[in-house]
PDB file of C-alpha atoms in Angstrom:
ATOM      1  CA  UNK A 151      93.399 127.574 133.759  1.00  0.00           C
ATOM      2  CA  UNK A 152      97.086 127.133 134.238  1.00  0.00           C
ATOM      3  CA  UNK A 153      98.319 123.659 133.827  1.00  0.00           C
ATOM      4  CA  UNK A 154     102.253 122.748 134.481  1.00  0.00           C
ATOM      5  CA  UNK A 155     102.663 121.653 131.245  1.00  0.00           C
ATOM      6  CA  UNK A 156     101.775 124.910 129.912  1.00  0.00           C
ATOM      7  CA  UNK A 157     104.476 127.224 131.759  1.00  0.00           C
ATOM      8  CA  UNK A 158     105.357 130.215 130.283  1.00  0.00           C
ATOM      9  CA  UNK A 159     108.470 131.439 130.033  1.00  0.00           C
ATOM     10  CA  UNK A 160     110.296 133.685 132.726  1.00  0.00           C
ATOM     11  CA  UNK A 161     110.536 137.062 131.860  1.00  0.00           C
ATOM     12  CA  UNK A 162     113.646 138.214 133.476  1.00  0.00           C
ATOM     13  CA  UNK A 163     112.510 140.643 136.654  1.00  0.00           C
ATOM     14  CA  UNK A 164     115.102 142.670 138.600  1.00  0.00           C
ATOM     15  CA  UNK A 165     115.865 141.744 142.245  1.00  0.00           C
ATOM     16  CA  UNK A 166     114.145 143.835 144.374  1.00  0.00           C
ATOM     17  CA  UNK A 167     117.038 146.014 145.657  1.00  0.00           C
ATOM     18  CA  UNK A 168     117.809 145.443 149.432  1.00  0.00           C
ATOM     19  CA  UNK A 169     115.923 148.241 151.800  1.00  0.00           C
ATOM     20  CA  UNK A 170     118.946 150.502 152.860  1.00  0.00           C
ATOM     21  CA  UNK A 171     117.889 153.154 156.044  1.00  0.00           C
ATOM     22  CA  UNK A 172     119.090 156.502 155.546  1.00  0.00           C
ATOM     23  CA  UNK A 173     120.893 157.950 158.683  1.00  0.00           C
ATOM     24  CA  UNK A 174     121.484 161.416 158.831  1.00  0.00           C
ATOM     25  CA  UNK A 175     125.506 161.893 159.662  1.00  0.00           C
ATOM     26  CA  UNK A 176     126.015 162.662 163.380  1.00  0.00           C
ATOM     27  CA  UNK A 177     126.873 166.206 164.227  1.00  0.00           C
ATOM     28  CA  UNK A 178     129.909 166.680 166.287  1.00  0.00           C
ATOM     29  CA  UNK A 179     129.165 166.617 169.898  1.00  0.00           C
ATOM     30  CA  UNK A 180     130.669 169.860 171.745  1.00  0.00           C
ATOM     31  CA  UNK A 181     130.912 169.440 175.829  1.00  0.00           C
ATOM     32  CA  UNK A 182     129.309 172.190 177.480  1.00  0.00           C
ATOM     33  CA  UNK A 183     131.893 175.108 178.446  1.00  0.00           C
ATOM     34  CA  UNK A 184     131.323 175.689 182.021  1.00  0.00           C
ATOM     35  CA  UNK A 185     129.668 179.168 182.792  1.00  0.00           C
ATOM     36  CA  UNK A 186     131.853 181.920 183.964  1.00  0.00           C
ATOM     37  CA  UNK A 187     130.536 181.757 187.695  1.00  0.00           C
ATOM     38  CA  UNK A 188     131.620 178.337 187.773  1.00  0.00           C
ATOM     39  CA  UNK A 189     134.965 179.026 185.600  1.00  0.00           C
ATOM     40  CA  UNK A 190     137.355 180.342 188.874  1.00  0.00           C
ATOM     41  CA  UNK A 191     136.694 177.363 190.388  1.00  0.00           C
ATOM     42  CA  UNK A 192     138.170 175.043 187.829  1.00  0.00           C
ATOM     43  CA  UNK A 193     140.893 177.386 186.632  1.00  0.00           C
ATOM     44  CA  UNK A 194     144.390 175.222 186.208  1.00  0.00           C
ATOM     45  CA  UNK A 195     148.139 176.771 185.443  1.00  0.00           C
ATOM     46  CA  UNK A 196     150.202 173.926 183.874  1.00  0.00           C
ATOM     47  CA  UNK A 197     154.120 173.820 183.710  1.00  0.00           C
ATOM     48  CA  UNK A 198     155.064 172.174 181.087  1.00  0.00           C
ATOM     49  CA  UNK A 199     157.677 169.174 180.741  1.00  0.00           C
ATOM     50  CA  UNK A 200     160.635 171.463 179.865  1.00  0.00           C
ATOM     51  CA  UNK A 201     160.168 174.407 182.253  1.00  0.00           C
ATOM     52  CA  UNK A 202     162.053 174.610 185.235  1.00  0.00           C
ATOM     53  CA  UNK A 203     161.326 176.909 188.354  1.00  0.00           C
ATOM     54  CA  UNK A 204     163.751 177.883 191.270  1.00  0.00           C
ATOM     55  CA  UNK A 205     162.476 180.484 193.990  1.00  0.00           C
ATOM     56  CA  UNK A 206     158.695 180.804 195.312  1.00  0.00           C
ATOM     57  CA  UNK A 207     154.854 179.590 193.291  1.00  0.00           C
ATOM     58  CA  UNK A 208     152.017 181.249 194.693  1.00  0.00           C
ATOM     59  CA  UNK A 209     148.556 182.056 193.161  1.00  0.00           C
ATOM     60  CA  UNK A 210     144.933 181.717 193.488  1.00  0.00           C
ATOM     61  CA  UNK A 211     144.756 178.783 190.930  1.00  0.00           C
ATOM     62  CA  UNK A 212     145.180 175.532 190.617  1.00  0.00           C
ATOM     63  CA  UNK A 213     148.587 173.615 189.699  1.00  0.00           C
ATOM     64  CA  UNK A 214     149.468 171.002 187.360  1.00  0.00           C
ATOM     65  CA  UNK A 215     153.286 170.105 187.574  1.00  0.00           C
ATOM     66  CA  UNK A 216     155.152 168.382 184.987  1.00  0.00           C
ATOM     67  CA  UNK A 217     158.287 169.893 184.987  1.00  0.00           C
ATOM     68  CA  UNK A 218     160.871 170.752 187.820  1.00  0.00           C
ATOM     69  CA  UNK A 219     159.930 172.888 191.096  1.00  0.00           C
ATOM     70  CA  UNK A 220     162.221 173.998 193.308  1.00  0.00           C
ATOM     71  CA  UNK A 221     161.776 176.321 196.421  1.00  0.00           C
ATOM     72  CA  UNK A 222     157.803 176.267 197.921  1.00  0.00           C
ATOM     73  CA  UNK A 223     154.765 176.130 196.483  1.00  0.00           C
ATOM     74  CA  UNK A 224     151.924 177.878 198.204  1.00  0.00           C
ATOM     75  CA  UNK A 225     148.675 178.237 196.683  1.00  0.00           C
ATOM     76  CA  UNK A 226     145.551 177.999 199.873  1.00  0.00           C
ATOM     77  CA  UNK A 227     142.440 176.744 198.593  1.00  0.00           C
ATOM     78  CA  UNK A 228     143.646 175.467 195.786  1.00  0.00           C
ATOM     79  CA  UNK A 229     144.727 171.890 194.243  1.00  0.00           C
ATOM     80  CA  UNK A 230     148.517 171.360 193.321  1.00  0.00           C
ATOM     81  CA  UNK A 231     149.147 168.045 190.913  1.00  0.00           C
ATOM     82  CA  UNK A 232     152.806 166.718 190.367  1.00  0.00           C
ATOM     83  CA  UNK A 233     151.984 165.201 187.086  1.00  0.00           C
ATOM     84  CA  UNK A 234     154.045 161.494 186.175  1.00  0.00           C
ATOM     85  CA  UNK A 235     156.850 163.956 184.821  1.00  0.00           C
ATOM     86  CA  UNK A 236     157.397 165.701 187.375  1.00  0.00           C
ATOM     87  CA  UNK A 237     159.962 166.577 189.555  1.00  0.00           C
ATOM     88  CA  UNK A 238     159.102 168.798 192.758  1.00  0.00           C
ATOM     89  CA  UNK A 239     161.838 169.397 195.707  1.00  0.00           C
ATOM     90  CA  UNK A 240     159.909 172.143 197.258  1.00  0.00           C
ATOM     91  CA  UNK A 241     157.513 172.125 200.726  1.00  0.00           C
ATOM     92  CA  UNK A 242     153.853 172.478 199.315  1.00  0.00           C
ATOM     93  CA  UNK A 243     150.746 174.104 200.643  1.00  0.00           C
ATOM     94  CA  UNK A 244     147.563 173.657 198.822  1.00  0.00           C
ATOM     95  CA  UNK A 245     143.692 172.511 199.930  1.00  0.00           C
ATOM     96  CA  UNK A 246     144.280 169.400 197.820  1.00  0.00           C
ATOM     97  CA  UNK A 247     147.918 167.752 196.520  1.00  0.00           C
ATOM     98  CA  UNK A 248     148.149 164.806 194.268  1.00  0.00           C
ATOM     99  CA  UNK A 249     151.419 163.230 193.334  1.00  0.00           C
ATOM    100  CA  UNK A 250     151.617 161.502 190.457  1.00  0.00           C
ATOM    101  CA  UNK A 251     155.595 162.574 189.976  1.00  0.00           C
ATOM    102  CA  UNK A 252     158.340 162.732 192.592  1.00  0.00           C
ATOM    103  CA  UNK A 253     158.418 165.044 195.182  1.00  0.00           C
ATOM    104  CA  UNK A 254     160.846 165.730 197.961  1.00  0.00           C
ATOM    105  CA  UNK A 255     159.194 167.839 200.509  1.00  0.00           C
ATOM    106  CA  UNK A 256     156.924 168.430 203.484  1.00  0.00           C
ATOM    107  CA  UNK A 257     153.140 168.509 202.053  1.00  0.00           C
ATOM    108  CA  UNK A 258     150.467 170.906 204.050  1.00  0.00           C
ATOM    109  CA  UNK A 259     147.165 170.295 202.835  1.00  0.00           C
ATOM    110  CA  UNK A 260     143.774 171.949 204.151  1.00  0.00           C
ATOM    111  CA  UNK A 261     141.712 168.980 203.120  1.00  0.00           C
ATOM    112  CA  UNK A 262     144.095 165.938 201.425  1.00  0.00           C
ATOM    113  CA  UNK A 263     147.087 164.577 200.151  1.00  0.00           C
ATOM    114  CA  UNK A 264     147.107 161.924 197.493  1.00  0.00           C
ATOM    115  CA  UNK A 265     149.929 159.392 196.582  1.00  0.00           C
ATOM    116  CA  UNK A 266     149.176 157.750 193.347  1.00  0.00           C
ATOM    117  CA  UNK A 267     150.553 154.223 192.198  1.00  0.00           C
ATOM    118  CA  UNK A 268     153.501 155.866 190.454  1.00  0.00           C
ATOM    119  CA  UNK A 269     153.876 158.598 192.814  1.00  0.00           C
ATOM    120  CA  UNK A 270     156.757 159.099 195.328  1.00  0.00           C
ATOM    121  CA  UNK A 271     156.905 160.946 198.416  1.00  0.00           C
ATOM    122  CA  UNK A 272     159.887 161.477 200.971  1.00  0.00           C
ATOM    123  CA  UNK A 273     158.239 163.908 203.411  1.00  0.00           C
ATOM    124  CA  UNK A 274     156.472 164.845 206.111  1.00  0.00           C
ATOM    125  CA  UNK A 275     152.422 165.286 205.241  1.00  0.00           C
ATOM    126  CA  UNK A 276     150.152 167.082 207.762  1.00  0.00           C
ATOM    127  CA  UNK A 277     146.730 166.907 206.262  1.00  0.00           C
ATOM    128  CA  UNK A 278     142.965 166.068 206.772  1.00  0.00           C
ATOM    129  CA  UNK A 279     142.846 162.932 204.677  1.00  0.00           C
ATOM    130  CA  UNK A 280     145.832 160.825 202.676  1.00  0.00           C
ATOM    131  CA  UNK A 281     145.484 157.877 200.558  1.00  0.00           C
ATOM    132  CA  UNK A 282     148.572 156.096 199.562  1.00  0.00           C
ATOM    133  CA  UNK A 283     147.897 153.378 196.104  1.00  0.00           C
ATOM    134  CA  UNK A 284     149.649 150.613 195.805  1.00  0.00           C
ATOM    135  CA  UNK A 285     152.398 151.003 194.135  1.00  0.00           C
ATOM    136  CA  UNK A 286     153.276 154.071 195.326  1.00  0.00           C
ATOM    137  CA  UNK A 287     156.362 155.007 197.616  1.00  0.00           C
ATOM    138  CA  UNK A 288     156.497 157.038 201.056  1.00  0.00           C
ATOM    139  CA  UNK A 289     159.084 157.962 203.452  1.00  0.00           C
ATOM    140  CA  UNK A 290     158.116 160.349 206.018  1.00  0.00           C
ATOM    141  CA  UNK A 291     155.585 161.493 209.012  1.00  0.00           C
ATOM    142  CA  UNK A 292     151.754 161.762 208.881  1.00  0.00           C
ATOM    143  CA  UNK A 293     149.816 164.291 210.767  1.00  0.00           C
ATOM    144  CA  UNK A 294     146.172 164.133 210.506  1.00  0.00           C
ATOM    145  CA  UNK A 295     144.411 167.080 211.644  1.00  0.00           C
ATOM    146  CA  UNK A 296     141.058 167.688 212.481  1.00  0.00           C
ATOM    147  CA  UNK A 297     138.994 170.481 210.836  1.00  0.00           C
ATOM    148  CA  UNK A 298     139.528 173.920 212.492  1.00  0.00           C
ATOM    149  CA  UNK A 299     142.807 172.469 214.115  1.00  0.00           C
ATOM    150  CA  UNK A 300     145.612 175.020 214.079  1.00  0.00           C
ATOM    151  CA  UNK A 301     148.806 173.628 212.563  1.00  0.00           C
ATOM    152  CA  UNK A 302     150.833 173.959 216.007  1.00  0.00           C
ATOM    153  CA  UNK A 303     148.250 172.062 217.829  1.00  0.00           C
ATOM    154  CA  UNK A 304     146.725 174.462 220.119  1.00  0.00           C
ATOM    155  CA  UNK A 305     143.238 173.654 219.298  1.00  0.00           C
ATOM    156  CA  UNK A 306     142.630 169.989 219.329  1.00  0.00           C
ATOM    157  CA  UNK A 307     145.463 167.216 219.860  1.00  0.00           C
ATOM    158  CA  UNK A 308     146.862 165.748 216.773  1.00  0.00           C
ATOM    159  CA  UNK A 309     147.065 162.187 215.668  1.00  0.00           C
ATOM    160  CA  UNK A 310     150.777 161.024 214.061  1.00  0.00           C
ATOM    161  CA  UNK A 311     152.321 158.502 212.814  1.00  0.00           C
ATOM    162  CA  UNK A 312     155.419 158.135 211.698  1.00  0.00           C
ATOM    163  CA  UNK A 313     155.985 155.735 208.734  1.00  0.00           C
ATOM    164  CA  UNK A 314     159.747 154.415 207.959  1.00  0.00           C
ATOM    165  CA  UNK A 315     158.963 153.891 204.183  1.00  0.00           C
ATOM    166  CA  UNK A 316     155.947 151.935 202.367  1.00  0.00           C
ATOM    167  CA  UNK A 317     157.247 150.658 199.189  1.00  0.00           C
ATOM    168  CA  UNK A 318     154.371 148.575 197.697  1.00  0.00           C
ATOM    169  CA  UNK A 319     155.807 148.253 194.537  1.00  0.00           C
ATOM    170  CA  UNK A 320     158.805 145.891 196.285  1.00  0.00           C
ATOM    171  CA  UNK A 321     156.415 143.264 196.755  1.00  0.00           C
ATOM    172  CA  UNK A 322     155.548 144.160 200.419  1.00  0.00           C
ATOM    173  CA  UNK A 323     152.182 142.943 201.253  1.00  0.00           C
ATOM    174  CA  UNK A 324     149.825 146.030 201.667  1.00  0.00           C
ATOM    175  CA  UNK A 325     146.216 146.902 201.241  1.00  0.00           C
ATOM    176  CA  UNK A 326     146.042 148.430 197.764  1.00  0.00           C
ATOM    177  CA  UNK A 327     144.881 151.942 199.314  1.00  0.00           C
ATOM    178  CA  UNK A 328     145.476 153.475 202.338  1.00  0.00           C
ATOM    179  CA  UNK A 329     143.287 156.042 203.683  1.00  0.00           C
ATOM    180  CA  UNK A 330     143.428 157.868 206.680  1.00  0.00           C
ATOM    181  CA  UNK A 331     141.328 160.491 208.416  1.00  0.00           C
TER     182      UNK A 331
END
C-alpha cells in the first residue's frame, strides 16, 4: 500500500514532445491556359510605355495602349484600352474602348465606351453604352445608338446629348457613375 510518507523518489521522465502535424508543402498552383478555340477571342497586342505610333492601327485583335497613338485606330469587333500611360490623339473604332489614359479624339464603339476615374476624354463618343467614373474628365458629344442603327441615322433616330465638360474630380457634385444606354 502506498502511504505519503513513503514517496519514492522521481525518476526524471522526458516531456512528452508536443504533437506536430505534418503538412505536405503546397504545389504551385498553375491557372488553366485557355484552349485554343477560346484563345482568338482573348488575344491582346500591347504598346508599350516607350513606343510611339504616327499613321493608321488596324487588326483583328485587341489593344492595350500605353504609349503614344497618333492618326486612327480601327480594329471592329475588338476592345481598344488606353492604359493610365497613355497618350492617344487619334479617332478610335473598336466594339469596346476603355480609357484609362488621355485621349483626344472622336470614339466609335459597336457596343461601349468606358471613362475610368483617371481617364480623360475630349471627344465626341457615338456608342451603345458609356459609363463615365467619378473622377474622370469629358468634353464632348454623346450619341447613343440603338443596335442595328446605321451610324448616319437612317435606320432608327438617334438620341444626343451634348455635354460641355464633366470634371468630377473638381469637386462638382456628380453621381459616381454615369451610364447611359
Amino acid at each position: 500500500m502506498w502511504k505519503p510518507t513513503n514517496t519514492p523518489t522521481p525518476s526524471p521522465t522526458p516531456s512528452p514532445e508536443p504533437q506536430r502535424s505534418f503538412t505536405p508543402p503546397a504545389e504551385p498552383v498553375i491557372p488553366p491556359r485557355p484552349s485554343t478555340s477560346s484563345l482568338s477571342t482573348q488575344e491582346q497586342a500591347t504598346l508599350g510605355k516607350s513606343l510611339v505610333i504616327k499613321g493608321e492601327v488596324t487588326g483583328s485583335e485587341s489593344l492595350y495602349i500605353d504609349g503614344r497613338v497618333e492618326g486612327s485606330i480601327n480594329l471592329p469587333g475588338n476592345r481598344v484600352t488606353v492604359g493610365r500611360n497613355g497618350v492617344v490623339a487619334a479617332n478610335i473604332s473598336a466594339r469596346e474602348i476603355v480609357v484609362l489614359g488621355k485621349v483626344r479624339g472622336n470614339m466609335i464603339a459597336s457596343d461601349r465606351v468606358d471613362i475610368r476615374g483617371e481617364g480623360s476624354l475630349t471627344g465626341d463618343v457615338v456608342a451603345q453604352r458609356i459609363s463615365i467614373e467619378d473622377g474622370a474628365y469629358f468634353k464632348g458629344g454623346i450619341d447613343i445608338r440603338k443596335p442595328g442603327q446605321k451610324v448616319n441615322g437612317e435606320a432608327k433616330e438617334t438620341t444626343s446629348t451634348t455635354t460641355a465638360a464633366t470634371d468630377t474630380a473638381a469637386g462638382s457634385p456628380a453621381p459616381r457613375v454615369q451610364t447611359f444606354s
